[in-house]
XYZ file of C-alpha atoms in Angstrom:
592
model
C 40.311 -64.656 -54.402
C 41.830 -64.279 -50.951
C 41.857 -66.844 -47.865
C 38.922 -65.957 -46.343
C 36.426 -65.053 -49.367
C 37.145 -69.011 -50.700
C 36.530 -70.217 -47.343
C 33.138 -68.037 -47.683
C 32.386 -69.367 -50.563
C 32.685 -72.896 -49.758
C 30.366 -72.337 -47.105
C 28.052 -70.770 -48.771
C 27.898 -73.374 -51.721
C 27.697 -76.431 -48.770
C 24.681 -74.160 -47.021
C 22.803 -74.133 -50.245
C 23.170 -77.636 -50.789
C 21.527 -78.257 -46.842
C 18.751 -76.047 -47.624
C 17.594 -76.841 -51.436
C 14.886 -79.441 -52.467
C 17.152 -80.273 -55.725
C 20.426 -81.334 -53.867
C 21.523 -82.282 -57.243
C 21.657 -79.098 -58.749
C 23.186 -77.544 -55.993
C 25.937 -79.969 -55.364
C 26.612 -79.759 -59.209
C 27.250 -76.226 -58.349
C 29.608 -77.189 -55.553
C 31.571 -78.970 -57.558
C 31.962 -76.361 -60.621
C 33.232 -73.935 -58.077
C 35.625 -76.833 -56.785
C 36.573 -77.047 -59.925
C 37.070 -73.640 -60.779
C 39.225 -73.308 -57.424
C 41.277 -75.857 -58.606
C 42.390 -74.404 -62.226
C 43.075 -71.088 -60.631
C 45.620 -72.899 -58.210
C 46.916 -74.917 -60.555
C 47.437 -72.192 -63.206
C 50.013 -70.830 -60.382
C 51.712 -73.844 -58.858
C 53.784 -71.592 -56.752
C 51.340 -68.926 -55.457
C 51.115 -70.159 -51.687
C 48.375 -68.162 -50.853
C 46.143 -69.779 -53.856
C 47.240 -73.325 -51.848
C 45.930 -72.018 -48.461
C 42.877 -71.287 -50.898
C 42.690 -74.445 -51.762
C 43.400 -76.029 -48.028
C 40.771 -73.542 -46.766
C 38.008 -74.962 -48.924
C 38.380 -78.578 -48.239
C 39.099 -77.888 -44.466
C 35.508 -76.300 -44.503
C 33.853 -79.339 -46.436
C 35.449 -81.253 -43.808
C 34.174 -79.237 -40.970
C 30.630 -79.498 -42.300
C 30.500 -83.251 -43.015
C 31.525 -83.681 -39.591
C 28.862 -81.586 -38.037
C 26.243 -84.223 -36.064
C 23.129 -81.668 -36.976
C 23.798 -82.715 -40.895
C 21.509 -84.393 -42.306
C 22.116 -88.019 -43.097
C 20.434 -87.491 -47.037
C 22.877 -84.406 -47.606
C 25.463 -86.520 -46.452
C 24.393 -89.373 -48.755
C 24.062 -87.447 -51.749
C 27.260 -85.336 -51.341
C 29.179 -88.699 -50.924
C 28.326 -89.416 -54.371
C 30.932 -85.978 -55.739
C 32.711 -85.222 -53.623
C 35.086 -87.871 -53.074
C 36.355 -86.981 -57.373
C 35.725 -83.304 -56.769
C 38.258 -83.373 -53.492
C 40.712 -86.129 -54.967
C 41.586 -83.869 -57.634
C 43.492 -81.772 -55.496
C 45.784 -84.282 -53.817
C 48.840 -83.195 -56.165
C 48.782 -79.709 -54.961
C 50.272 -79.862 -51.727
C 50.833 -82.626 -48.724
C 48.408 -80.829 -46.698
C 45.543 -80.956 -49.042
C 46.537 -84.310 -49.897
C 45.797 -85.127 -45.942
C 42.790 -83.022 -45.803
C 41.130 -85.157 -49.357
C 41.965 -88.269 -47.302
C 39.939 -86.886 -43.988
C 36.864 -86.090 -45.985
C 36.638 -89.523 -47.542
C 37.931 -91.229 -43.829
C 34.626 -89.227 -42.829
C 32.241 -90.440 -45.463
C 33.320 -94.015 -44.592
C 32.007 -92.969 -41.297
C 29.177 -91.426 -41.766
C 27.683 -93.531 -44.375
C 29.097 -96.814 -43.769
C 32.304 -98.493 -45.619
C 29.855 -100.700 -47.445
C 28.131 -97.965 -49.328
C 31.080 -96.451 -49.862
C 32.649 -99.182 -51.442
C 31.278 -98.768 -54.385
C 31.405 -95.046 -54.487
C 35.296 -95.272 -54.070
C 35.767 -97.653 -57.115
C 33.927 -95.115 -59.121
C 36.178 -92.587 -57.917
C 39.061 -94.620 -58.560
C 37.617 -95.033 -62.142
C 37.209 -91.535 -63.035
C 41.276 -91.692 -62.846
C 40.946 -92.025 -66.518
C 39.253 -88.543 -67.042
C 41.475 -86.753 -64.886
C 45.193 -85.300 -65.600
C 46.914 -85.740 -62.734
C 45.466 -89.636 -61.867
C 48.588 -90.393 -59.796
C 47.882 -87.921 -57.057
C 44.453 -88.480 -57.760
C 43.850 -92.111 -56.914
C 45.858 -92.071 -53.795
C 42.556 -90.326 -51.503
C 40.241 -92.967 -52.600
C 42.922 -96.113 -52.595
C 43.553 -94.609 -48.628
C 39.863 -94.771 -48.081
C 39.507 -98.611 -49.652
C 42.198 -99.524 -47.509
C 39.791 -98.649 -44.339
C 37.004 -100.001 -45.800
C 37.684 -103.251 -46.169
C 38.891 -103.728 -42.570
C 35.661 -101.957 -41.720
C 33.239 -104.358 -43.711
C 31.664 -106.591 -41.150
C 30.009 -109.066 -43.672
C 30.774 -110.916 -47.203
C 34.055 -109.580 -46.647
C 35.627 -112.042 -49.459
C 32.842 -111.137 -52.076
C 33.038 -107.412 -51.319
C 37.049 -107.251 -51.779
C 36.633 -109.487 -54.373
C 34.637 -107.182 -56.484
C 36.938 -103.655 -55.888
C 40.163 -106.099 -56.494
C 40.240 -106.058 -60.221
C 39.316 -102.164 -60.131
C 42.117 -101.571 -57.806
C 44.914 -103.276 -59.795
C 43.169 -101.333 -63.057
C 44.036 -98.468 -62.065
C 46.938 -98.937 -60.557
C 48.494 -100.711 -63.542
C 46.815 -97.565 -65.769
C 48.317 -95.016 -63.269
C 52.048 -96.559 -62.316
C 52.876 -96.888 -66.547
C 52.192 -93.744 -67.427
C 53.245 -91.242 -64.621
C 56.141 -89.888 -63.488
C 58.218 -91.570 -60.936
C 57.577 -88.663 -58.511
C 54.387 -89.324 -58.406
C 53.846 -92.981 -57.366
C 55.737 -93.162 -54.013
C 52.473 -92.222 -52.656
C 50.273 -94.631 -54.943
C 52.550 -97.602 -53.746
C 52.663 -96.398 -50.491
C 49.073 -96.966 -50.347
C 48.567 -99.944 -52.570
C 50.321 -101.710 -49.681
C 48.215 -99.969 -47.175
C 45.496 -102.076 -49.084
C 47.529 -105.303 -49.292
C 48.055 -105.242 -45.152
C 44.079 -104.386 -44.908
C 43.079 -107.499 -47.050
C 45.879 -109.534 -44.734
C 43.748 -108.540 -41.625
C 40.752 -109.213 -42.766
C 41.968 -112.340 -43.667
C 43.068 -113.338 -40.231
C 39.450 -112.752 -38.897
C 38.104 -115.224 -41.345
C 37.888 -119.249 -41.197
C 37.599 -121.690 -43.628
C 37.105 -121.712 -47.107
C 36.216 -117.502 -47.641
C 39.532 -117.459 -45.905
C 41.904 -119.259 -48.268
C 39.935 -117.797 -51.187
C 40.870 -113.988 -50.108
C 44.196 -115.343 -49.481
C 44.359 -116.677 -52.728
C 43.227 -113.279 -54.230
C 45.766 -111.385 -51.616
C 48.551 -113.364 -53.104
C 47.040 -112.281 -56.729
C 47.145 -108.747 -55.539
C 50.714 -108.900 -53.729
C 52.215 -110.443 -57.184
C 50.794 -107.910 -59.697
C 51.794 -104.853 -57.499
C 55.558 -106.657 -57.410
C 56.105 -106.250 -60.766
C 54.421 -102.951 -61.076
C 56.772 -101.665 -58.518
C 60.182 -102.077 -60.286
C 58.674 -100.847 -63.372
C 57.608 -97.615 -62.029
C 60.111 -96.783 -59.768
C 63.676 -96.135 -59.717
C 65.637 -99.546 -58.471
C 67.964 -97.559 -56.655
C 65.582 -95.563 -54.950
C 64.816 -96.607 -51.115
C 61.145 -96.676 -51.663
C 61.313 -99.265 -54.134
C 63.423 -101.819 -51.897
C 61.465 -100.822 -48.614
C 57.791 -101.673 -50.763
C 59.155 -104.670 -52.000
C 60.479 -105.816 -48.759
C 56.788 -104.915 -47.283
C 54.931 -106.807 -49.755
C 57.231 -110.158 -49.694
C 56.252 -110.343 -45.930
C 52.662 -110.418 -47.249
C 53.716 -112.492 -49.747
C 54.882 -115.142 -47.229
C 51.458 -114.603 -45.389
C 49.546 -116.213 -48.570
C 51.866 -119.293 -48.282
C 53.801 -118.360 -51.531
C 57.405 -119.861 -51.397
C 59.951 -119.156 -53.624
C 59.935 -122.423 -55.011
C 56.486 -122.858 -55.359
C 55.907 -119.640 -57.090
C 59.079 -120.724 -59.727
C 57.921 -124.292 -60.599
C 53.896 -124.920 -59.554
C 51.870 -121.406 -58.853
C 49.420 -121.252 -61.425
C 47.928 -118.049 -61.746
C 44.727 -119.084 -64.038
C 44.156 -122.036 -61.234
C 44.054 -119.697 -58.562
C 42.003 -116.907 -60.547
C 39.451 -119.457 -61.436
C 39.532 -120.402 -57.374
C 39.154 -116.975 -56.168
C 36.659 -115.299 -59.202
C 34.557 -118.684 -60.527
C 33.220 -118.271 -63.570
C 34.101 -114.350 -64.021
C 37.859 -115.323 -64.258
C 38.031 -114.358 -68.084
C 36.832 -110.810 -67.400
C 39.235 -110.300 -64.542
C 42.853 -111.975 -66.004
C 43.342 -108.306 -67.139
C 44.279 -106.511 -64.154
C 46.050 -109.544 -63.201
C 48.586 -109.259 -66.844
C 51.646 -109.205 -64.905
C 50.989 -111.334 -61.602
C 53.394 -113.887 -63.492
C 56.241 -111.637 -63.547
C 55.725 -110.932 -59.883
C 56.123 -114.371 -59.128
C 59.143 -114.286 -60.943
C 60.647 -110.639 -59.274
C 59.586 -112.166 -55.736
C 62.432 -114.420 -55.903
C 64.695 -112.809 -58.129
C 63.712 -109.495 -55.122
C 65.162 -112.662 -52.970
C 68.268 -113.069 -54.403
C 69.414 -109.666 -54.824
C 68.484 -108.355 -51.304
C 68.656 -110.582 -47.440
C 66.503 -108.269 -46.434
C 63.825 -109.258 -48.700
C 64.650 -113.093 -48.198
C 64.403 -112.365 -44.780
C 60.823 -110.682 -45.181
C 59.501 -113.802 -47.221
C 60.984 -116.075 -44.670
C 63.146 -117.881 -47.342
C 66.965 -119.056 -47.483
C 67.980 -118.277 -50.987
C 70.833 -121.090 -50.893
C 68.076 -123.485 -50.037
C 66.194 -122.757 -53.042
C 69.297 -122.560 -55.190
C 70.086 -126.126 -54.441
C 67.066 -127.661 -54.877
C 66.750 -125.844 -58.113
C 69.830 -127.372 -59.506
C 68.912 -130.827 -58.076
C 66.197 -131.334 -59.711
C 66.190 -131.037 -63.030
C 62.122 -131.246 -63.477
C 61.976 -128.080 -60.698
C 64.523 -126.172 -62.466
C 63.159 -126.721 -65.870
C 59.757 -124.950 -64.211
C 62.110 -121.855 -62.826
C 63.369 -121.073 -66.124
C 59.770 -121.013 -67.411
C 58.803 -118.580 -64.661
C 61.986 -115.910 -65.175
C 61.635 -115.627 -68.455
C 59.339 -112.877 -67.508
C 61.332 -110.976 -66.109
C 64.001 -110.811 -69.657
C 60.902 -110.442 -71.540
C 59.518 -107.252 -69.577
C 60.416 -104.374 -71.396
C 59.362 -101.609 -68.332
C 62.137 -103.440 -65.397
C 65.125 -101.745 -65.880
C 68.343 -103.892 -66.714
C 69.656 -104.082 -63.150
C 67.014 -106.701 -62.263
C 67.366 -108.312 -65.369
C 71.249 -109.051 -64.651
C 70.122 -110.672 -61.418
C 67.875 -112.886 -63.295
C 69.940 -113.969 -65.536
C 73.049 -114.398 -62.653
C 70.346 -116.739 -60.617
C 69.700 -118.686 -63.820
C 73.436 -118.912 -64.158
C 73.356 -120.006 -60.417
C 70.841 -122.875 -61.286
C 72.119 -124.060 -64.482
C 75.749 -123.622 -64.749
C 78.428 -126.234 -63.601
C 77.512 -129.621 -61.599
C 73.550 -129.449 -61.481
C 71.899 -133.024 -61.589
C 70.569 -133.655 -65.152
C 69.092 -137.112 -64.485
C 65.843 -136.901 -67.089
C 65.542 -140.021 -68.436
C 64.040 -139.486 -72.077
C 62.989 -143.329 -72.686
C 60.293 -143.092 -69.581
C 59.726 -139.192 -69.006
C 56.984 -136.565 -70.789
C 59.401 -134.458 -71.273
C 57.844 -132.955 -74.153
C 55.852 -130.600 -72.351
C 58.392 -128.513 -70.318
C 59.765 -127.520 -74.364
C 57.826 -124.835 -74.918
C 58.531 -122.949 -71.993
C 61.976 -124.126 -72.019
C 62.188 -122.332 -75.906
C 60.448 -119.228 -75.147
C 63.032 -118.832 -72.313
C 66.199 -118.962 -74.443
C 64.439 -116.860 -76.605
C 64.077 -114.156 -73.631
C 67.927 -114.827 -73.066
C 68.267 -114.082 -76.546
C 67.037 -110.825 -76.708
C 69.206 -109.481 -74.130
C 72.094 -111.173 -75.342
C 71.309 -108.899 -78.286
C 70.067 -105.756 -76.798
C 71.898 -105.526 -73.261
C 73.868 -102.549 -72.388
C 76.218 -104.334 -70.544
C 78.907 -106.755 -72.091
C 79.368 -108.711 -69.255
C 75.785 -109.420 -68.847
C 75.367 -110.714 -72.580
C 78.443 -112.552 -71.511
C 76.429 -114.444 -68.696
C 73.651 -114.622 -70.676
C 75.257 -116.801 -73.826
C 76.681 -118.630 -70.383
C 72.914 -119.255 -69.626
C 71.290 -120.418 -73.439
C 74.817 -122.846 -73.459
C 73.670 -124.541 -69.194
C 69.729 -124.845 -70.521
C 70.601 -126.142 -74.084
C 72.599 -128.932 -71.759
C 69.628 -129.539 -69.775
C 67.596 -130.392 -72.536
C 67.204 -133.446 -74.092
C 69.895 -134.337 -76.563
C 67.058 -135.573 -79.055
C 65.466 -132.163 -78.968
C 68.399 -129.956 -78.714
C 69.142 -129.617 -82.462
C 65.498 -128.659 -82.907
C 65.639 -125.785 -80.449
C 68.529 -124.420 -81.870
C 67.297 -124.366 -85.557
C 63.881 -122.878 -84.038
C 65.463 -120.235 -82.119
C 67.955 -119.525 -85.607
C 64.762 -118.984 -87.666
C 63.039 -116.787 -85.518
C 66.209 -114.740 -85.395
C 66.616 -111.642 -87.801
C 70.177 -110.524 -86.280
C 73.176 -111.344 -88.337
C 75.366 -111.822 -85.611
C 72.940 -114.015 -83.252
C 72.454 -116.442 -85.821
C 76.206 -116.932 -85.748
C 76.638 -117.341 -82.265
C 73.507 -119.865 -82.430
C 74.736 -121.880 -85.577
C 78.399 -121.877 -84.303
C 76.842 -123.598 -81.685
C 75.591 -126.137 -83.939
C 78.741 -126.643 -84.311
C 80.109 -126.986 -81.098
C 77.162 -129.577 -80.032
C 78.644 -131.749 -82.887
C 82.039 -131.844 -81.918
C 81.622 -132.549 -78.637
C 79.196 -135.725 -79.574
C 82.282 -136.944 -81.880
C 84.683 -136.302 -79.428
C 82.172 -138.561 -77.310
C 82.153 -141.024 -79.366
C 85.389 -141.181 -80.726
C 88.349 -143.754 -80.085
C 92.229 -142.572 -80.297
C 94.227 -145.401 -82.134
C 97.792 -144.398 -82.690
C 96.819 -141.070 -82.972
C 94.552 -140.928 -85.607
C 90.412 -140.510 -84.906
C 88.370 -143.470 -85.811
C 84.205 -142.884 -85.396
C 83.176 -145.780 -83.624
C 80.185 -146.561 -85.637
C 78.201 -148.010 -82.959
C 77.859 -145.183 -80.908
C 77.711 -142.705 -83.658
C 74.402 -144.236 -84.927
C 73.202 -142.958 -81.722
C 73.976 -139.065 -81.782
C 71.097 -136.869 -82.426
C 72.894 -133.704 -84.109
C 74.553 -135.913 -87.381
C 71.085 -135.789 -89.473
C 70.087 -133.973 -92.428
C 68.690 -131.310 -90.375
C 72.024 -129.668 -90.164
C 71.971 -129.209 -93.666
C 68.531 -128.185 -94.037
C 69.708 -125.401 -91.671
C 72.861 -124.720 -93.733
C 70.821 -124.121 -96.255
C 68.545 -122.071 -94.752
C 71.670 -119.232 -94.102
C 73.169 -119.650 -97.529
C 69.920 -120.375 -99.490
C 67.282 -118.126 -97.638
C 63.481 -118.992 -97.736
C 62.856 -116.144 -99.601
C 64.773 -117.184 -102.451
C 68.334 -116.337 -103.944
C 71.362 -115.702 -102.328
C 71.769 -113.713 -98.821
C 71.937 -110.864 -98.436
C 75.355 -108.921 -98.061
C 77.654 -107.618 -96.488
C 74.081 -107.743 -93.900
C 74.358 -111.286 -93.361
C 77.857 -111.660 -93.293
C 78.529 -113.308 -89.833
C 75.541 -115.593 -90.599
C 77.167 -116.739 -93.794
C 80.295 -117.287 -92.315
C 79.090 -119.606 -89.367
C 76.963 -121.775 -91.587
C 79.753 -121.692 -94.048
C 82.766 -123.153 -91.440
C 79.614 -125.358 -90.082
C 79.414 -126.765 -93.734
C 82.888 -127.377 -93.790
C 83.475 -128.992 -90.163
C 80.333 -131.608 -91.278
C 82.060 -132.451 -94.376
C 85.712 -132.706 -93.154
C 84.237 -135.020 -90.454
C 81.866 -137.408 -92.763
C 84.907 -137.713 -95.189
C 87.721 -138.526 -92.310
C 85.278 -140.535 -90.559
C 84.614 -142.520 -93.616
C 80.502 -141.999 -92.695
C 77.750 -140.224 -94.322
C 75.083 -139.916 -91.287
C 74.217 -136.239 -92.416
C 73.825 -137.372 -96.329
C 76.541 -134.265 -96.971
C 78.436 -137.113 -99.234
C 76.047 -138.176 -101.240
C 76.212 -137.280 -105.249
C 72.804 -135.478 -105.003
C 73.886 -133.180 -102.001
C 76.997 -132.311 -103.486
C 76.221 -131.426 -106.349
C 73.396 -129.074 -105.275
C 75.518 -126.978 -102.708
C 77.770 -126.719 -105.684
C 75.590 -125.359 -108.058
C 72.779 -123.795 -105.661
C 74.679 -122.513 -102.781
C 78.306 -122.214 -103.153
C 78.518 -120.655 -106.833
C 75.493 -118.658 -106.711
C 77.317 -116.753 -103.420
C 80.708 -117.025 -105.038
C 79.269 -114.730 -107.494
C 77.491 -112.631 -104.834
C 81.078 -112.557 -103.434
C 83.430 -111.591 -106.340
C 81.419 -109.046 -107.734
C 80.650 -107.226 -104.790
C 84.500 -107.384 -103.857
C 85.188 -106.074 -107.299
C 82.514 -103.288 -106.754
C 84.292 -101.968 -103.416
C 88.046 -102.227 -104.359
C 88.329 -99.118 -106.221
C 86.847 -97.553 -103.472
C 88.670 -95.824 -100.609
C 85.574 -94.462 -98.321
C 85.155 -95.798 -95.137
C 82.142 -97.786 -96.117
C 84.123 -99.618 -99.114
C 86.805 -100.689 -96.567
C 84.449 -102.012 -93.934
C 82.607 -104.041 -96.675
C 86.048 -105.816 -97.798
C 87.505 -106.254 -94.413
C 83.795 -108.049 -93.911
C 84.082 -110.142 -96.525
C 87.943 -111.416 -96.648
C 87.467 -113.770 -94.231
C 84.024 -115.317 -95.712
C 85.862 -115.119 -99.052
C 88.213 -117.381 -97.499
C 86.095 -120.147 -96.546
C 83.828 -119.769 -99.216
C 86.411 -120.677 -101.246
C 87.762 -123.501 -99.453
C 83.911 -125.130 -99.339
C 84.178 -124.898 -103.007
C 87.530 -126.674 -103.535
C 86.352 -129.520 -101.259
C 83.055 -129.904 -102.982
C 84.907 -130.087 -106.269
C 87.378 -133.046 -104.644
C 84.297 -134.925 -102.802
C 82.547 -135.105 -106.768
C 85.530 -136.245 -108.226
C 85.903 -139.330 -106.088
C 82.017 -140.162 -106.398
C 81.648 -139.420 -110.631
């Protein structure tokens, strides 16, 4: 099919659809050769003269839509197809790209941008059905973003309604494409974003700070969908986040106030009423991008400078106030915990947590006259976030910071809940080596409350009673968690050489509490008592000793490199396995 005989075509097709009484018919015929046009183009990517094909065929739909002598029905009805039949081939070339964007540009004008409105979100829709969607969406997303400045009434309701379609679609479209593709879909998702803004400076009163509201909504989600989808070394991705932080700071979103009060159900149910359920969906990640706008912030002046923020500002009031800061954490924990941002931006999180959390920050909560209580939830599912990339980070000096972060927000919580986060974040944890690190420190928590309340006569340690009665970690929890390691819920022993660095943390923990309570001359954790000793004896300690010895015996004769690795593994648990036993044994001697 050469230049001129699609061209032809084209023409002939749109004169058949002026002149026929069944318009429907004869635009579904339009669009079957469109379609046709577009598989034989495709099916030869590189064929330029199948692309001037292509460019020739929408530059004479163009050309007819724009003649004055068309009549206004045709128009109508061929601005229900065409819009998907032309958007399909924006991913062949720039040029066609520009020509699918005029022919939509000109059904805004000739049959209004409210009409249209709706037409467009169905074309967005079909984004579903098509292969390409990321080329695909970016005609009609262009022609929302001149609709909405062209809507002269209801301007909140009407933006309102293509919102949650919008942010679909885009969501849909920016996790599942190629990175190649989306500059463009970006590009014109903040197109959109600066269209809502000026709409929203021609309004008053309340429709105005609703669609600001919903403009902030729209600002956050595409924040996080940004670094998800796109490279965070590439240009584009700093120069759209810069863009949308200025709109950002248009809504009246600070940093701070999108770290500690922004509540993105409050505002949904303020901008959609009683239809917020049904539209929380396409707003899934507007938390995160409350949470990247400041981390965005930190990493880059020029984005500070877009949102109109000083960063040092926000970092000292953060570790000022301890209620403010205990909200921030909440808020970044979305960032650790989404799996699409790539770990760059997840090291800056967890550096501006380290900022806010690490050193001399005020920790003035006073537990006797402050609900506390309900910042502990989203102070928990935070460490856990830190957790996970303590675990799974690529970087060692990043799981380095982050054990630097659990260690500055276990001191900001209260001491009387501390212990309880710890064991909660220990049983929730299936990694040998994290439960270590989290029951070592256990461990550490209780020497530093007996070095607290400890006086030094003539060098020897005497527990001052008194203020020992008062420390939170010397209960029978810490044994309940011992056990927990060395006894597992699921019955019998642990399982080894798997749970080898566990063991061996809850084992030196075991020892450390005992040594104490016996030096100390106390028994605040009940580890002295007849009862207790005599069941770690029997149902802990001899139960693994067997465990122990017989798969030592098992690996000695063994020279692979599997057998060696399972005794180097074990010689040091061996060790203290065997000194927990030999002071059990002395601790029941004194008390039979």
């Amino acid at each position: 099919m050469d230049k001129s005989v699609s061209a032809a075509a084209t023409n002939e097709k749109l004169a058949e659809v002026g002149n026929s009484h069944e318009p429907e018919k004869t635009i579904s015929e339009l669009v079957d050769f469109l379609d046709s046009l577009l598989d034989d183009t495709l099916s030869d990517p590189d064929n330029e003269l199948k692309e001037n094909n292509a460019f020739e065929a929408l530059s004479e739909i163009y050309q007819y839509i724009c003649s004055p002598s068309l009549d206004q029905e045709v128009v109508d009805a061929l601005s229900f197809e065409l819009p998907k039949a032309v958007s399909k081939f924006a991913g062949i070339s720039r040029n066609v790209l520009n020509m699918a964007i005029s022919i939509i540009d000109q059904f805004i004008v000739k049959c209004g941008p409210r009409d249209m409105l709706s037409i467009l979100c169905d074309t967005l829709g079909y984004s579903s059905k098509v292969t390409k969607a990321a080329s695909y969406i970016v005609p009609p997303l262009s022609g929302l973003s001149k609709v909405f400045t062209s809507i002269r009434r209801r301007q909140f309701e009407q933006v309102k309604e293509a919102v949650p379609m919008i942010l679909n679609v885009v969501k849909a479209v920016s996790l599942e494409s190629d990175e190649a593709e989306l500059d463009d879909v970006f590009d014109r998702a903040v197109e959109i974003a600066n269209s809502i803004n000026e709409v929203c400076n021609k309004l008053d009163n309340a429709a105005k700070e609703k669609l600001r509201a919903l403009l902030g909504l729209y600002v956050l989600q595409c924040l996080a969908l940004v670094p998800a989808s796109l490279s965070y070394e590439a240009s584009s991705c700093h120069s759209l986040v810069s863009q949308l932080s200025q709109i950002s700071s248009y809504c009246g979103l600070s940093y701070l106030s999108l770290l500690t009060t922004y509540d993105v159900e409050a505002v949904a149910c303020t901008v959609f009423g009683e239809n917020k359920d049904d539209c929380m969906g396409c707003l899934s990640h507007v938390k995160h991008g409350a949470a990247l706008s400041v981390i965005w912030g930190h990493v880059s002046e020029e984005v500070a400078h877009a949102a109109k923020e000083d960063m040092i500002s926000v970092k000292d009031e953060l570790r000022n106030n301890q209620i403010k800061r205990w909200q921030a954490i909440g808020t970044l924990k979305h960032v650790l915990s989404f799996v699409s941002l790539p770990w760059d931006l997840k090291k800056h999180t967890v550096n501006f947590l380290l900022c806010i959390t690490d050193g001399d920050v005020c920790r003035n909560c006073n537990e006797e006259y402050f609900e506390w209580s309900s910042y502990m939830p989203n102070l928990f599912s935070a460490l856990q976030a830190v957790k996970m990339v303590i675990m799974y980070a690529p970087d060692p000096e990043l799981r380095k910071n982050s054990f630097a972060v659990v260690k500055g927000v276990l001191a900001d919580i209260p001491i009387s809940q501390r212990l309880d986060i710890l064991k909660a974040l220990i049983t929730s944890t299936d990694s040998s080596s994290m439960i270590a690190i989290l029951v070592d420190l256990v461990r550490r928590e209780m020497h530093t409350e007996i070095c607290s309340s400890t006086s030094i006569v003539k060098d020897v340690q005497q527990i001052n009673n008194k203020a020992h009665q008062d420390i939170s970690f010397w209960t029978p929890s810490v044994l309940e968690l011992v056990e927990s390691v060395l006894r597992p819920p699921q019955g019998g022993p642990p399982s080894l050489p798997e749970q080898s660095d566990a063991v061996l943390s809850a084992l030196n923990l075991y020892r450390f509490v005992l040594m104490t309570e016996s030096t100390g001359k106390t028994n605040y954790t009940g580890v002295l008592s007849r009862g207790s000793l005599l069941k770690v004896y029997n149902e802990w300690l001899l139960p693994l000793r067997t465990l122990v010895t017989g798969i030592m015996a098992e690996n000695k004769s063994d020279y692979d490199e599997l057998a060696i690795d399972t005794l180097c593994t074990l010689n040091p648990l061996e060790l203290v396995l065997y000194r927990c036993i030999e002071l059990v044994e002395e601790k029941l001697k004194q008390v039979t």
